Every structure is written in C-alpha cells, then in structure tokens.
Amino acid sequence: MDLVWRVRTAGGRLVGEPAGRVDETTWEAFSAHLTAAVREAAAAGAPLILDLSQLDYMSSRGLRALTIARREAGDQTSITLAAPNARMREIFAISRYDKLFAIVDDVDSDA
C-alpha cells in the first residue's frame, strides 16, 4: 500500500494526516512530508498534530523520520502524535518515543 499524506489546519494547529504504511518503500516520502509540515507549522507559529489513525504500520525507518522531525522542530514547534493504533502505541512505548512526543487518543485531545 502506498503512503498518502494530507495536511489541514484546525483550531490554530497544523494537522498532518498520513495514511497507509510507513515502511522500507515509503519512509523517505513520509520523512519529506513530515519535515515540510514541521517547517510549515514553525512558520505559522502553530503546533503540529500527526493524526496516525489511518496509518496501519510504521517501521524503524518511520521512527527515524520522527526523530529527524523532532530535531527540526526544536523547542519552537511541538509535535503531538494522535490516535496511533495499539501496535504503534506499543512500539512507541518500547522505543521510548512516548518520552519524546505527547501521544493522545484523538486529534481533538489537548496534549
């Protein structure tokens, strides 16, 4: 399955909406979209919410893309991971990404 990426604004926040899978064939596109979204959020002075509800899977390369985005965001732009599935929640906990990012149940939750 290919990766699909959309971005929208909602309530003063930028919401990135990846759908599909982040794997060995799609991680570079995911990383490029994510970095662009971080830069857009920073330019707007807005937090970035990643709506993961339509993402089926994320490989370790996807985690690397999240790390790169976190570095790009620095202290100026917050990144919140919203609505990851149970498998991704477990991966985030095992890899301690739940310490790097706020993880919330849905896009409308406050981080």
PDB file of N, CA and C in Angstrom:
ATOM      1  N   MET A   1       0.842  -1.187   0.000  1.00  0.00           N
ATOM      2  CA  MET A   1       0.000   0.000   0.000  1.00  0.00           C
ATOM      3  C   MET A   1       0.879   1.240   0.000  1.00  0.00           C
ATOM      4  N   ASP A   2       0.530   2.207  -0.800  1.00  0.00           N
ATOM      5  CA  ASP A   2       1.254   3.459  -0.857  1.00  0.00           C
ATOM      6  C   ASP A   2       0.936   4.334   0.344  1.00  0.00           C
ATOM      7  N   LEU A   3       1.788   5.293   0.543  1.00  0.00           N
ATOM      8  CA  LEU A   3       1.570   6.280   1.587  1.00  0.00           C
ATOM      9  C   LEU A   3       0.847   7.471   0.975  1.00  0.00           C
ATOM     10  N   VAL A   4      -0.186   7.926   1.648  1.00  0.00           N
ATOM     11  CA  VAL A   4      -0.914   9.129   1.259  1.00  0.00           C
ATOM     12  C   VAL A   4      -0.713  10.139   2.372  1.00  0.00           C
ATOM     13  N   TRP A   5      -0.530  11.409   2.010  1.00  0.00           N
ATOM     14  CA  TRP A   5      -0.285  12.447   3.021  1.00  0.00           C
ATOM     15  C   TRP A   5      -1.173  13.644   2.706  1.00  0.00           C
ATOM     16  N   ARG A   6      -1.864  14.108   3.725  1.00  0.00           N
ATOM     17  CA  ARG A   6      -2.648  15.341   3.618  1.00  0.00           C
ATOM     18  C   ARG A   6      -2.292  16.223   4.793  1.00  0.00           C
ATOM     19  N   VAL A   7      -2.457  17.520   4.601  1.00  0.00           N
ATOM     20  CA  VAL A   7      -2.247  18.490   5.675  1.00  0.00           C
ATOM     21  C   VAL A   7      -3.446  19.422   5.699  1.00  0.00           C
ATOM     22  N   ARG A   8      -3.901  19.734   6.900  1.00  0.00           N
ATOM     23  CA  ARG A   8      -5.005  20.684   7.052  1.00  0.00           C
ATOM     24  C   ARG A   8      -4.756  21.522   8.298  1.00  0.00           C
ATOM     25  N   THR A   9      -5.461  22.615   8.406  1.00  0.00           N
ATOM     26  CA  THR A   9      -5.394  23.406   9.624  1.00  0.00           C
ATOM     27  C   THR A   9      -6.705  23.222  10.374  1.00  0.00           C
ATOM     28  N   ALA A  10      -6.599  23.222  11.690  1.00  0.00           N
ATOM     29  CA  ALA A  10      -7.781  23.060  12.530  1.00  0.00           C
ATOM     30  C   ALA A  10      -7.511  23.719  13.877  1.00  0.00           C
ATOM     31  N   GLY A  11      -8.280  24.721  14.192  1.00  0.00           N
ATOM     32  CA  GLY A  11      -8.171  25.356  15.506  1.00  0.00           C
ATOM     33  C   GLY A  11      -6.788  25.904  15.812  1.00  0.00           C
ATOM     34  N   GLY A  12      -6.149  26.503  14.836  1.00  0.00           N
ATOM     35  CA  GLY A  12      -4.829  27.079  15.058  1.00  0.00           C
ATOM     36  C   GLY A  12      -3.696  26.063  15.085  1.00  0.00           C
ATOM     37  N   ARG A  13      -4.008  24.832  14.703  1.00  0.00           N
ATOM     38  CA  ARG A  13      -2.992  23.775  14.657  1.00  0.00           C
ATOM     39  C   ARG A  13      -2.869  23.260  13.236  1.00  0.00           C
ATOM     40  N   LEU A  14      -1.691  22.796  12.895  1.00  0.00           N
ATOM     41  CA  LEU A  14      -1.480  22.131  11.611  1.00  0.00           C
ATOM     42  C   LEU A  14      -1.613  20.631  11.866  1.00  0.00           C
ATOM     43  N   VAL A  15      -2.420  19.967  11.071  1.00  0.00           N
ATOM     44  CA  VAL A  15      -2.659  18.531  11.257  1.00  0.00           C
ATOM     45  C   VAL A  15      -2.145  17.788  10.030  1.00  0.00           C
ATOM     46  N   GLY A  16      -1.150  16.937  10.227  1.00  0.00           N
ATOM     47  CA  GLY A  16      -0.647  16.062   9.179  1.00  0.00           C
ATOM     48  C   GLY A  16      -1.371  14.737   9.263  1.00  0.00           C
ATOM     49  N   GLU A  17      -1.832  14.247   8.127  1.00  0.00           N
ATOM     50  CA  GLU A  17      -2.631  13.025   8.102  1.00  0.00           C
ATOM     51  C   GLU A  17      -2.030  11.988   7.159  1.00  0.00           C
ATOM     52  N   PRO A  18      -1.052  11.216   7.638  1.00  0.00           N
ATOM     53  CA  PRO A  18      -0.543  10.127   6.798  1.00  0.00           C
ATOM     54  C   PRO A  18      -1.530   8.961   6.815  1.00  0.00           C
ATOM     55  N   ALA A  19      -1.611   8.267   5.703  1.00  0.00           N
ATOM     56  CA  ALA A  19      -2.476   7.087   5.616  1.00  0.00           C
ATOM     57  C   ALA A  19      -1.733   6.007   4.853  1.00  0.00           C
ATOM     58  N   GLY A  20      -1.923   4.770   5.277  1.00  0.00           N
ATOM     59  CA  GLY A  20      -1.265   3.628   4.638  1.00  0.00           C
ATOM     60  C   GLY A  20      -0.206   3.035   5.545  1.00  0.00           C
ATOM     61  N   ARG A  21       0.998   2.889   4.986  1.00  0.00           N
ATOM     62  CA  ARG A  21       2.100   2.274   5.728  1.00  0.00           C
ATOM     63  C   ARG A  21       3.362   3.108   5.557  1.00  0.00           C
ATOM     64  N   VAL A  22       4.144   3.175   6.630  1.00  0.00           N
ATOM     65  CA  VAL A  22       5.490   3.743   6.544  1.00  0.00           C
ATOM     66  C   VAL A  22       6.437   2.562   6.677  1.00  0.00           C
ATOM     67  N   ASP A  23       7.034   2.178   5.544  1.00  0.00           N
ATOM     68  CA  ASP A  23       7.906   1.012   5.523  1.00  0.00           C
ATOM     69  C   ASP A  23       9.138   1.328   4.694  1.00  0.00           C
ATOM     70  N   GLU A  24       9.831   0.296   4.271  1.00  0.00           N
ATOM     71  CA  GLU A  24      11.091   0.474   3.539  1.00  0.00           C
ATOM     72  C   GLU A  24      10.911   1.201   2.209  1.00  0.00           C
ATOM     73  N   THR A  25       9.711   1.147   1.635  1.00  0.00           N
ATOM     74  CA  THR A  25       9.486   1.794   0.338  1.00  0.00           C
ATOM     75  C   THR A  25       8.865   3.180   0.458  1.00  0.00           C
ATOM     76  N   THR A  26       8.318   3.521   1.622  1.00  0.00           N
ATOM     77  CA  THR A  26       7.607   4.799   1.758  1.00  0.00           C
ATOM     78  C   THR A  26       8.203   5.748   2.798  1.00  0.00           C
ATOM     79  N   TRP A  27       9.191   5.308   3.558  1.00  0.00           N
ATOM     80  CA  TRP A  27       9.673   6.134   4.666  1.00  0.00           C
ATOM     81  C   TRP A  27      10.283   7.447   4.203  1.00  0.00           C
ATOM     82  N   GLU A  28      10.936   7.455   3.038  1.00  0.00           N
ATOM     83  CA  GLU A  28      11.556   8.695   2.570  1.00  0.00           C
ATOM     84  C   GLU A  28      10.492   9.743   2.231  1.00  0.00           C
ATOM     85  N   ALA A  29       9.414   9.324   1.608  1.00  0.00           N
ATOM     86  CA  ALA A  29       8.315  10.249   1.316  1.00  0.00           C
ATOM     87  C   ALA A  29       7.692  10.736   2.617  1.00  0.00           C
ATOM     88  N   PHE A  30       7.482   9.825   3.570  1.00  0.00           N
ATOM     89  CA  PHE A  30       6.950  10.199   4.877  1.00  0.00           C
ATOM     90  C   PHE A  30       7.849  11.236   5.540  1.00  0.00           C
ATOM     91  N   SER A  31       9.143  11.002   5.517  1.00  0.00           N
ATOM     92  CA  SER A  31      10.091  11.930   6.129  1.00  0.00           C
ATOM     93  C   SER A  31      10.045  13.301   5.459  1.00  0.00           C
ATOM     94  N   ALA A  32       9.996  13.318   4.145  1.00  0.00           N
ATOM     95  CA  ALA A  32       9.948  14.590   3.418  1.00  0.00           C
ATOM     96  C   ALA A  32       8.664  15.361   3.735  1.00  0.00           C
ATOM     97  N   HIS A  33       7.528  14.672   3.736  1.00  0.00           N
ATOM     98  CA  HIS A  33       6.257  15.326   4.071  1.00  0.00           C
ATOM     99  C   HIS A  33       6.273  15.838   5.512  1.00  0.00           C
ATOM    100  N   LEU A  34       6.796  15.036   6.405  1.00  0.00           N
ATOM    101  CA  LEU A  34       6.833  15.392   7.817  1.00  0.00           C
ATOM    102  C   LEU A  34       7.727  16.604   8.055  1.00  0.00           C
ATOM    103  N   THR A  35       8.895  16.623   7.447  1.00  0.00           N
ATOM    104  CA  THR A  35       9.799  17.763   7.593  1.00  0.00           C
ATOM    105  C   THR A  35       9.153  19.031   7.039  1.00  0.00           C
ATOM    106  N   ALA A  36       8.490  18.925   5.897  1.00  0.00           N
ATOM    107  CA  ALA A  36       7.796  20.082   5.324  1.00  0.00           C
ATOM    108  C   ALA A  36       6.692  20.573   6.254  1.00  0.00           C
ATOM    109  N   ALA A  37       5.976  19.642   6.883  1.00  0.00           N
ATOM    110  CA  ALA A  37       4.913  20.024   7.816  1.00  0.00           C
ATOM    111  C   ALA A  37       5.483  20.714   9.053  1.00  0.00           C
ATOM    112  N   VAL A  38       6.606  20.223   9.548  1.00  0.00           N
ATOM    113  CA  VAL A  38       7.253  20.869  10.698  1.00  0.00           C
ATOM    114  C   VAL A  38       7.630  22.303  10.330  1.00  0.00           C
ATOM    115  N   ARG A  39       8.203  22.489   9.167  1.00  0.00           N
ATOM    116  CA  ARG A  39       8.603  23.833   8.730  1.00  0.00           C
ATOM    117  C   ARG A  39       7.393  24.731   8.550  1.00  0.00           C
ATOM    118  N   GLU A  40       6.316  24.193   7.998  1.00  0.00           N
ATOM    119  CA  GLU A  40       5.088  24.972   7.825  1.00  0.00           C
ATOM    120  C   GLU A  40       4.507  25.369   9.173  1.00  0.00           C
ATOM    121  N   ALA A  41       4.479  24.433  10.113  1.00  0.00           N
ATOM    122  CA  ALA A  41       3.973  24.737  11.453  1.00  0.00           C
ATOM    123  C   ALA A  41       4.838  25.794  12.128  1.00  0.00           C
ATOM    124  N   ALA A  42       6.161  25.660  12.005  1.00  0.00           N
ATOM    125  CA  ALA A  42       7.069  26.629  12.608  1.00  0.00           C
ATOM    126  C   ALA A  42       6.851  28.019  12.026  1.00  0.00           C
ATOM    127  N   ALA A  43       6.697  28.108  10.699  1.00  0.00           N
ATOM    128  CA  ALA A  43       6.477  29.395  10.046  1.00  0.00           C
ATOM    129  C   ALA A  43       5.174  30.042  10.497  1.00  0.00           C
ATOM    130  N   ALA A  44       4.172  29.216  10.789  1.00  0.00           N
ATOM    131  CA  ALA A  44       2.870  29.712  11.230  1.00  0.00           C
ATOM    132  C   ALA A  44       2.809  29.916  12.741  1.00  0.00           C
ATOM    133  N   GLY A  45       3.844  29.459  13.457  1.00  0.00           N
ATOM    134  CA  GLY A  45       3.815  29.533  14.914  1.00  0.00           C
ATOM    135  C   GLY A  45       2.751  28.637  15.512  1.00  0.00           C
ATOM    136  N   ALA A  46       2.505  27.507  14.845  1.00  0.00           N
ATOM    137  CA  ALA A  46       1.438  26.591  15.253  1.00  0.00           C
ATOM    138  C   ALA A  46       2.010  25.244  15.673  1.00  0.00           C
ATOM    139  N   PRO A  47       1.339  24.551  16.586  1.00  0.00           N
ATOM    140  CA  PRO A  47       1.756  23.178  16.894  1.00  0.00           C
ATOM    141  C   PRO A  47       1.393  22.251  15.737  1.00  0.00           C
ATOM    142  N   LEU A  48       2.123  21.147  15.643  1.00  0.00           N
ATOM    143  CA  LEU A  48       1.861  20.124  14.627  1.00  0.00           C
ATOM    144  C   LEU A  48       1.270  18.897  15.300  1.00  0.00           C
ATOM    145  N   ILE A  49       0.139  18.463  14.790  1.00  0.00           N
ATOM    146  CA  ILE A  49      -0.511  17.238  15.258  1.00  0.00           C
ATOM    147  C   ILE A  49      -0.397  16.224  14.131  1.00  0.00           C
ATOM    148  N   LEU A  50       0.116  15.043  14.416  1.00  0.00           N
ATOM    149  CA  LEU A  50       0.144  13.963  13.424  1.00  0.00           C
ATOM    150  C   LEU A  50      -1.000  13.017  13.740  1.00  0.00           C
ATOM    151  N   ASP A  51      -1.986  13.006  12.872  1.00  0.00           N
ATOM    152  CA  ASP A  51      -3.128  12.116  13.020  1.00  0.00           C
ATOM    153  C   ASP A  51      -2.743  10.759  12.430  1.00  0.00           C
ATOM    154  N   LEU A  52      -2.441   9.818  13.298  1.00  0.00           N
ATOM    155  CA  LEU A  52      -1.968   8.495  12.881  1.00  0.00           C
ATOM    156  C   LEU A  52      -3.096   7.476  12.747  1.00  0.00           C
ATOM    157  N   SER A  53      -4.328   7.929  12.824  1.00  0.00           N
ATOM    158  CA  SER A  53      -5.466   6.999  12.830  1.00  0.00           C
ATOM    159  C   SER A  53      -5.600   6.196  11.538  1.00  0.00           C
ATOM    160  N   GLN A  54      -5.070   6.689  10.431  1.00  0.00           N
ATOM    161  CA  GLN A  54      -5.167   5.978   9.158  1.00  0.00           C
ATOM    162  C   GLN A  54      -3.851   5.312   8.757  1.00  0.00           C
ATOM    163  N   LEU A  55      -2.908   5.283   9.695  1.00  0.00           N
ATOM    164  CA  LEU A  55      -1.611   4.662   9.428  1.00  0.00           C
ATOM    165  C   LEU A  55      -1.634   3.254   9.998  1.00  0.00           C
ATOM    166  N   ASP A  56      -1.434   2.267   9.128  1.00  0.00           N
ATOM    167  CA  ASP A  56      -1.517   0.863   9.541  1.00  0.00           C
ATOM    168  C   ASP A  56      -0.246   0.359  10.207  1.00  0.00           C
ATOM    169  N   TYR A  57       0.895   0.907   9.775  1.00  0.00           N
ATOM    170  CA  TYR A  57       2.175   0.328  10.197  1.00  0.00           C
ATOM    171  C   TYR A  57       3.261   1.383  10.068  1.00  0.00           C
ATOM    172  N   MET A  58       4.253   1.311  10.963  1.00  0.00           N
ATOM    173  CA  MET A  58       5.421   2.172  10.878  1.00  0.00           C
ATOM    174  C   MET A  58       6.655   1.353  11.227  1.00  0.00           C
ATOM    175  N   SER A  59       7.600   1.310  10.300  1.00  0.00           N
ATOM    176  CA  SER A  59       8.852   0.583  10.524  1.00  0.00           C
ATOM    177  C   SER A  59       9.819   1.445  11.323  1.00  0.00           C
ATOM    178  N   SER A  60      10.982   0.882  11.609  1.00  0.00           N
ATOM    179  CA  SER A  60      12.007   1.628  12.331  1.00  0.00           C
ATOM    180  C   SER A  60      12.468   2.853  11.538  1.00  0.00           C
ATOM    181  N   ARG A  61      12.369   2.796  10.229  1.00  0.00           N
ATOM    182  CA  ARG A  61      12.729   3.968   9.420  1.00  0.00           C
ATOM    183  C   ARG A  61      11.714   5.092   9.608  1.00  0.00           C
ATOM    184  N   GLY A  62      10.483   4.731   9.856  1.00  0.00           N
ATOM    185  CA  GLY A  62       9.469   5.736  10.193  1.00  0.00           C
ATOM    186  C   GLY A  62       9.789   6.401  11.512  1.00  0.00           C
ATOM    187  N   LEU A  63      10.248   5.602  12.475  1.00  0.00           N
ATOM    188  CA  LEU A  63      10.669   6.165  13.762  1.00  0.00           C
ATOM    189  C   LEU A  63      11.841   7.118  13.558  1.00  0.00           C
ATOM    190  N   ARG A  64      12.752   6.753  12.682  1.00  0.00           N
ATOM    191  CA  ARG A  64      13.886   7.633  12.378  1.00  0.00           C
ATOM    192  C   ARG A  64      13.383   8.956  11.797  1.00  0.00           C
ATOM    193  N   ALA A  65      12.381   8.898  10.925  1.00  0.00           N
ATOM    194  CA  ALA A  65      11.803  10.120  10.360  1.00  0.00           C
ATOM    195  C   ALA A  65      11.196  10.989  11.456  1.00  0.00           C
ATOM    196  N   LEU A  66      10.569  10.361  12.452  1.00  0.00           N
ATOM    197  CA  LEU A  66      10.032  11.117  13.584  1.00  0.00           C
ATOM    198  C   LEU A  66      11.156  11.792  14.368  1.00  0.00           C
ATOM    199  N   THR A  67      12.267  11.088  14.543  1.00  0.00           N
ATOM    200  CA  THR A  67      13.420  11.661  15.245  1.00  0.00           C
ATOM    201  C   THR A  67      13.949  12.882  14.494  1.00  0.00           C
ATOM    202  N   ILE A  68      14.068  12.763  13.185  1.00  0.00           N
ATOM    203  CA  ILE A  68      14.541  13.882  12.365  1.00  0.00           C
ATOM    204  C   ILE A  68      13.581  15.065  12.493  1.00  0.00           C
ATOM    205  N   ALA A  69      12.286  14.787  12.462  1.00  0.00           N
ATOM    206  CA  ALA A  69      11.292  15.854  12.598  1.00  0.00           C
ATOM    207  C   ALA A  69      11.387  16.531  13.958  1.00  0.00           C
ATOM    208  N   ARG A  70      11.601  15.735  14.996  1.00  0.00           N
ATOM    209  CA  ARG A  70      11.721  16.294  16.346  1.00  0.00           C
ATOM    210  C   ARG A  70      12.912  17.248  16.425  1.00  0.00           C
ATOM    211  N   ARG A  71      14.031  16.845  15.830  1.00  0.00           N
ATOM    212  CA  ARG A  71      15.215  17.717  15.800  1.00  0.00           C
ATOM    213  C   ARG A  71      14.934  18.990  15.014  1.00  0.00           C
ATOM    214  N   GLU A  72      14.260  18.848  13.888  1.00  0.00           N
ATOM    215  CA  GLU A  72      13.912  20.006  13.049  1.00  0.00           C
ATOM    216  C   GLU A  72      13.008  20.974  13.818  1.00  0.00           C
ATOM    217  N   ALA A  73      12.076  20.433  14.577  1.00  0.00           N
ATOM    218  CA  ALA A  73      11.124  21.258  15.320  1.00  0.00           C
ATOM    219  C   ALA A  73      11.792  22.013  16.465  1.00  0.00           C
ATOM    220  N   GLY A  74      12.806  21.399  17.062  1.00  0.00           N
ATOM    221  CA  GLY A  74      13.472  22.034  18.197  1.00  0.00           C
ATOM    222  C   GLY A  74      12.490  22.337  19.313  1.00  0.00           C
ATOM    223  N   ASP A  75      12.745  23.428  20.010  1.00  0.00           N
ATOM    224  CA  ASP A  75      11.861  23.822  21.105  1.00  0.00           C
ATOM    225  C   ASP A  75      10.724  24.730  20.632  1.00  0.00           C
ATOM    226  N   GLN A  76      10.793  25.190  19.384  1.00  0.00           N
ATOM    227  CA  GLN A  76       9.822  26.153  18.890  1.00  0.00           C
ATOM    228  C   GLN A  76       8.488  25.533  18.480  1.00  0.00           C
ATOM    229  N   THR A  77       8.510  24.309  17.984  1.00  0.00           N
ATOM    230  CA  THR A  77       7.300  23.692  17.449  1.00  0.00           C
ATOM    231  C   THR A  77       7.038  22.366  18.143  1.00  0.00           C
ATOM    232  N   SER A  78       5.868  22.258  18.757  1.00  0.00           N
ATOM    233  CA  SER A  78       5.526  20.986  19.399  1.00  0.00           C
ATOM    234  C   SER A  78       4.946  20.029  18.364  1.00  0.00           C
ATOM    235  N   ILE A  79       5.227  18.749  18.557  1.00  0.00           N
ATOM    236  CA  ILE A  79       4.683  17.686  17.706  1.00  0.00           C
ATOM    237  C   ILE A  79       3.949  16.710  18.610  1.00  0.00           C
ATOM    238  N   THR A  80       2.692  16.491  18.308  1.00  0.00           N
ATOM    239  CA  THR A  80       1.876  15.549  19.056  1.00  0.00           C
ATOM    240  C   THR A  80       1.454  14.419  18.131  1.00  0.00           C
ATOM    241  N   LEU A  81       1.561  13.192  18.608  1.00  0.00           N
ATOM    242  CA  LEU A  81       1.124  12.009  17.861  1.00  0.00           C
ATOM    243  C   LEU A  81      -0.279  11.652  18.343  1.00  0.00           C
ATOM    244  N   ALA A  82      -1.230  11.667  17.423  1.00  0.00           N
ATOM    245  CA  ALA A  82      -2.626  11.424  17.788  1.00  0.00           C
ATOM    246  C   ALA A  82      -3.143  10.132  17.185  1.00  0.00           C
ATOM    247  N   ALA A  83      -3.876   9.398  17.979  1.00  0.00           N
ATOM    248  CA  ALA A  83      -4.645   8.221  17.551  1.00  0.00           C
ATOM    249  C   ALA A  83      -3.828   7.094  16.915  1.00  0.00           C
ATOM    250  N   PRO A  84      -2.647   6.763  17.454  1.00  0.00           N
ATOM    251  CA  PRO A  84      -1.942   5.604  16.901  1.00  0.00           C
ATOM    252  C   PRO A  84      -2.679   4.317  17.273  1.00  0.00           C
ATOM    253  N   ASN A  85      -2.571   3.300  16.404  1.00  0.00           N
ATOM    254  CA  ASN A  85      -3.213   2.027  16.720  1.00  0.00           C
ATOM    255  C   ASN A  85      -2.451   1.328  17.858  1.00  0.00           C
ATOM    256  N   ALA A  86      -2.988   0.237  18.350  1.00  0.00           N
ATOM    257  CA  ALA A  86      -2.405  -0.455  19.508  1.00  0.00           C
ATOM    258  C   ALA A  86      -0.978  -0.924  19.242  1.00  0.00           C
ATOM    259  N   ARG A  87      -0.703  -1.430  18.044  1.00  0.00           N
ATOM    260  CA  ARG A  87       0.642  -1.900  17.713  1.00  0.00           C
ATOM    261  C   ARG A  87       1.640  -0.743  17.741  1.00  0.00           C
ATOM    262  N   MET A  88       1.248   0.389  17.159  1.00  0.00           N
ATOM    263  CA  MET A  88       2.157   1.543  17.155  1.00  0.00           C
ATOM    264  C   MET A  88       2.346   2.109  18.557  1.00  0.00           C
ATOM    265  N   ARG A  89       1.301   2.096  19.364  1.00  0.00           N
ATOM    266  CA  ARG A  89       1.445   2.546  20.763  1.00  0.00           C
ATOM    267  C   ARG A  89       2.489   1.694  21.489  1.00  0.00           C
ATOM    268  N   GLU A  90       2.435   0.399  21.244  1.00  0.00           N
ATOM    269  CA  GLU A  90       3.402  -0.499  21.863  1.00  0.00           C
ATOM    270  C   GLU A  90       4.820  -0.203  21.368  1.00  0.00           C
ATOM    271  N   ILE A  91       4.965   0.005  20.073  1.00  0.00           N
ATOM    272  CA  ILE A  91       6.277   0.346  19.508  1.00  0.00           C
ATOM    273  C   ILE A  91       6.786   1.651  20.104  1.00  0.00           C
ATOM    274  N   PHE A  92       5.913   2.656  20.204  1.00  0.00           N
ATOM    275  CA  PHE A  92       6.324   3.932  20.790  1.00  0.00           C
ATOM    276  C   PHE A  92       6.758   3.760  22.245  1.00  0.00           C
ATOM    277  N   ALA A  93       6.069   2.914  22.989  1.00  0.00           N
ATOM    278  CA  ALA A  93       6.433   2.684  24.387  1.00  0.00           C
ATOM    279  C   ALA A  93       7.761   1.936  24.500  1.00  0.00           C
ATOM    280  N   ILE A  94       7.933   0.879  23.718  1.00  0.00           N
ATOM    281  CA  ILE A  94       9.166   0.086  23.771  1.00  0.00           C
ATOM    282  C   ILE A  94      10.368   0.926  23.362  1.00  0.00           C
ATOM    283  N   SER A  95      10.195   1.743  22.331  1.00  0.00           N
ATOM    284  CA  SER A  95      11.303   2.565  21.828  1.00  0.00           C
ATOM    285  C   SER A  95      11.451   3.877  22.608  1.00  0.00           C
ATOM    286  N   ARG A  96      10.569   4.087  23.576  1.00  0.00           N
ATOM    287  CA  ARG A  96      10.582   5.274  24.428  1.00  0.00           C
ATOM    288  C   ARG A  96      10.242   6.557  23.678  1.00  0.00           C
ATOM    289  N   TYR A  97       9.613   6.430  22.541  1.00  0.00           N
ATOM    290  CA  TYR A  97       9.155   7.605  21.808  1.00  0.00           C
ATOM    291  C   TYR A  97       8.026   8.299  22.550  1.00  0.00           C
ATOM    292  N   ASP A  98       7.387   7.577  23.470  1.00  0.00           N
ATOM    293  CA  ASP A  98       6.366   8.215  24.299  1.00  0.00           C
ATOM    294  C   ASP A  98       6.986   9.218  25.270  1.00  0.00           C
ATOM    295  N   LYS A  99       8.309   9.220  25.384  1.00  0.00           N
ATOM    296  CA  LYS A  99       9.022  10.219  26.188  1.00  0.00           C
ATOM    297  C   LYS A  99       9.418  11.425  25.334  1.00  0.00           C
ATOM    298  N   LEU A 100       9.520  11.242  24.013  1.00  0.00           N
ATOM    299  CA  LEU A 100       9.900  12.324  23.093  1.00  0.00           C
ATOM    300  C   LEU A 100       8.698  13.114  22.591  1.00  0.00           C
ATOM    301  N   PHE A 101       7.559  12.447  22.503  1.00  0.00           N
ATOM    302  CA  PHE A 101       6.363  13.055  21.922  1.00  0.00           C
ATOM    303  C   PHE A 101       5.176  12.883  22.867  1.00  0.00           C
ATOM    304  N   ALA A 102       4.299  13.875  22.858  1.00  0.00           N
ATOM    305  CA  ALA A 102       3.000  13.695  23.504  1.00  0.00           C
ATOM    306  C   ALA A 102       2.210  12.745  22.600  1.00  0.00           C
ATOM    307  N   ILE A 103       1.540  11.769  23.196  1.00  0.00           N
ATOM    308  CA  ILE A 103       0.711  10.839  22.441  1.00  0.00           C
ATOM    309  C   ILE A 103      -0.697  10.918  23.035  1.00  0.00           C
ATOM    310  N   VAL A 104      -1.671  11.226  22.173  1.00  0.00           N
ATOM    311  CA  VAL A 104      -3.043  11.423  22.620  1.00  0.00           C
ATOM    312  C   VAL A 104      -3.968  10.483  21.851  1.00  0.00           C
ATOM    313  N   ASP A 105      -5.174  10.309  22.403  1.00  0.00           N
ATOM    314  CA  ASP A 105      -6.126   9.366  21.827  1.00  0.00           C
ATOM    315  C   ASP A 105      -6.747   9.832  20.522  1.00  0.00           C
ATOM    316  N   ASP A 106      -6.917  11.147  20.356  1.00  0.00           N
ATOM    317  CA  ASP A 106      -7.502  11.642  19.105  1.00  0.00           C
ATOM    318  C   ASP A 106      -6.995  13.048  18.811  1.00  0.00           C
ATOM    319  N   VAL A 107      -7.242  13.508  17.613  1.00  0.00           N
ATOM    320  CA  VAL A 107      -6.733  14.795  17.154  1.00  0.00           C
ATOM    321  C   VAL A 107      -7.241  15.943  18.007  1.00  0.00           C
ATOM    322  N   ASP A 108      -8.434  15.825  18.547  1.00  0.00           N
ATOM    323  CA  ASP A 108      -9.027  16.909  19.306  1.00  0.00           C
ATOM    324  C   ASP A 108      -8.599  16.951  20.768  1.00  0.00           C
ATOM    325  N   SER A 109      -7.827  15.947  21.203  1.00  0.00           N
ATOM    326  CA  SER A 109      -7.322  15.934  22.582  1.00  0.00           C
ATOM    327  C   SER A 109      -6.266  17.005  22.773  1.00  0.00           C
ATOM    328  N   ASP A 110      -6.219  17.556  23.965  1.00  0.00           N
ATOM    329  CA  ASP A 110      -5.154  18.507  24.285  1.00  0.00           C
ATOM    330  C   ASP A 110      -3.925  17.736  24.706  1.00  0.00           C
ATOM    331  N   ALA A 111      -2.782  18.143  24.168  1.00  0.00           N
ATOM    332  CA  ALA A 111      -1.510  17.487  24.509  1.00  0.00           C
ATOM    333  C   ALA A 111      -1.014  17.973  25.837  1.00  0.00           C
TER     334      ALA A 111
END
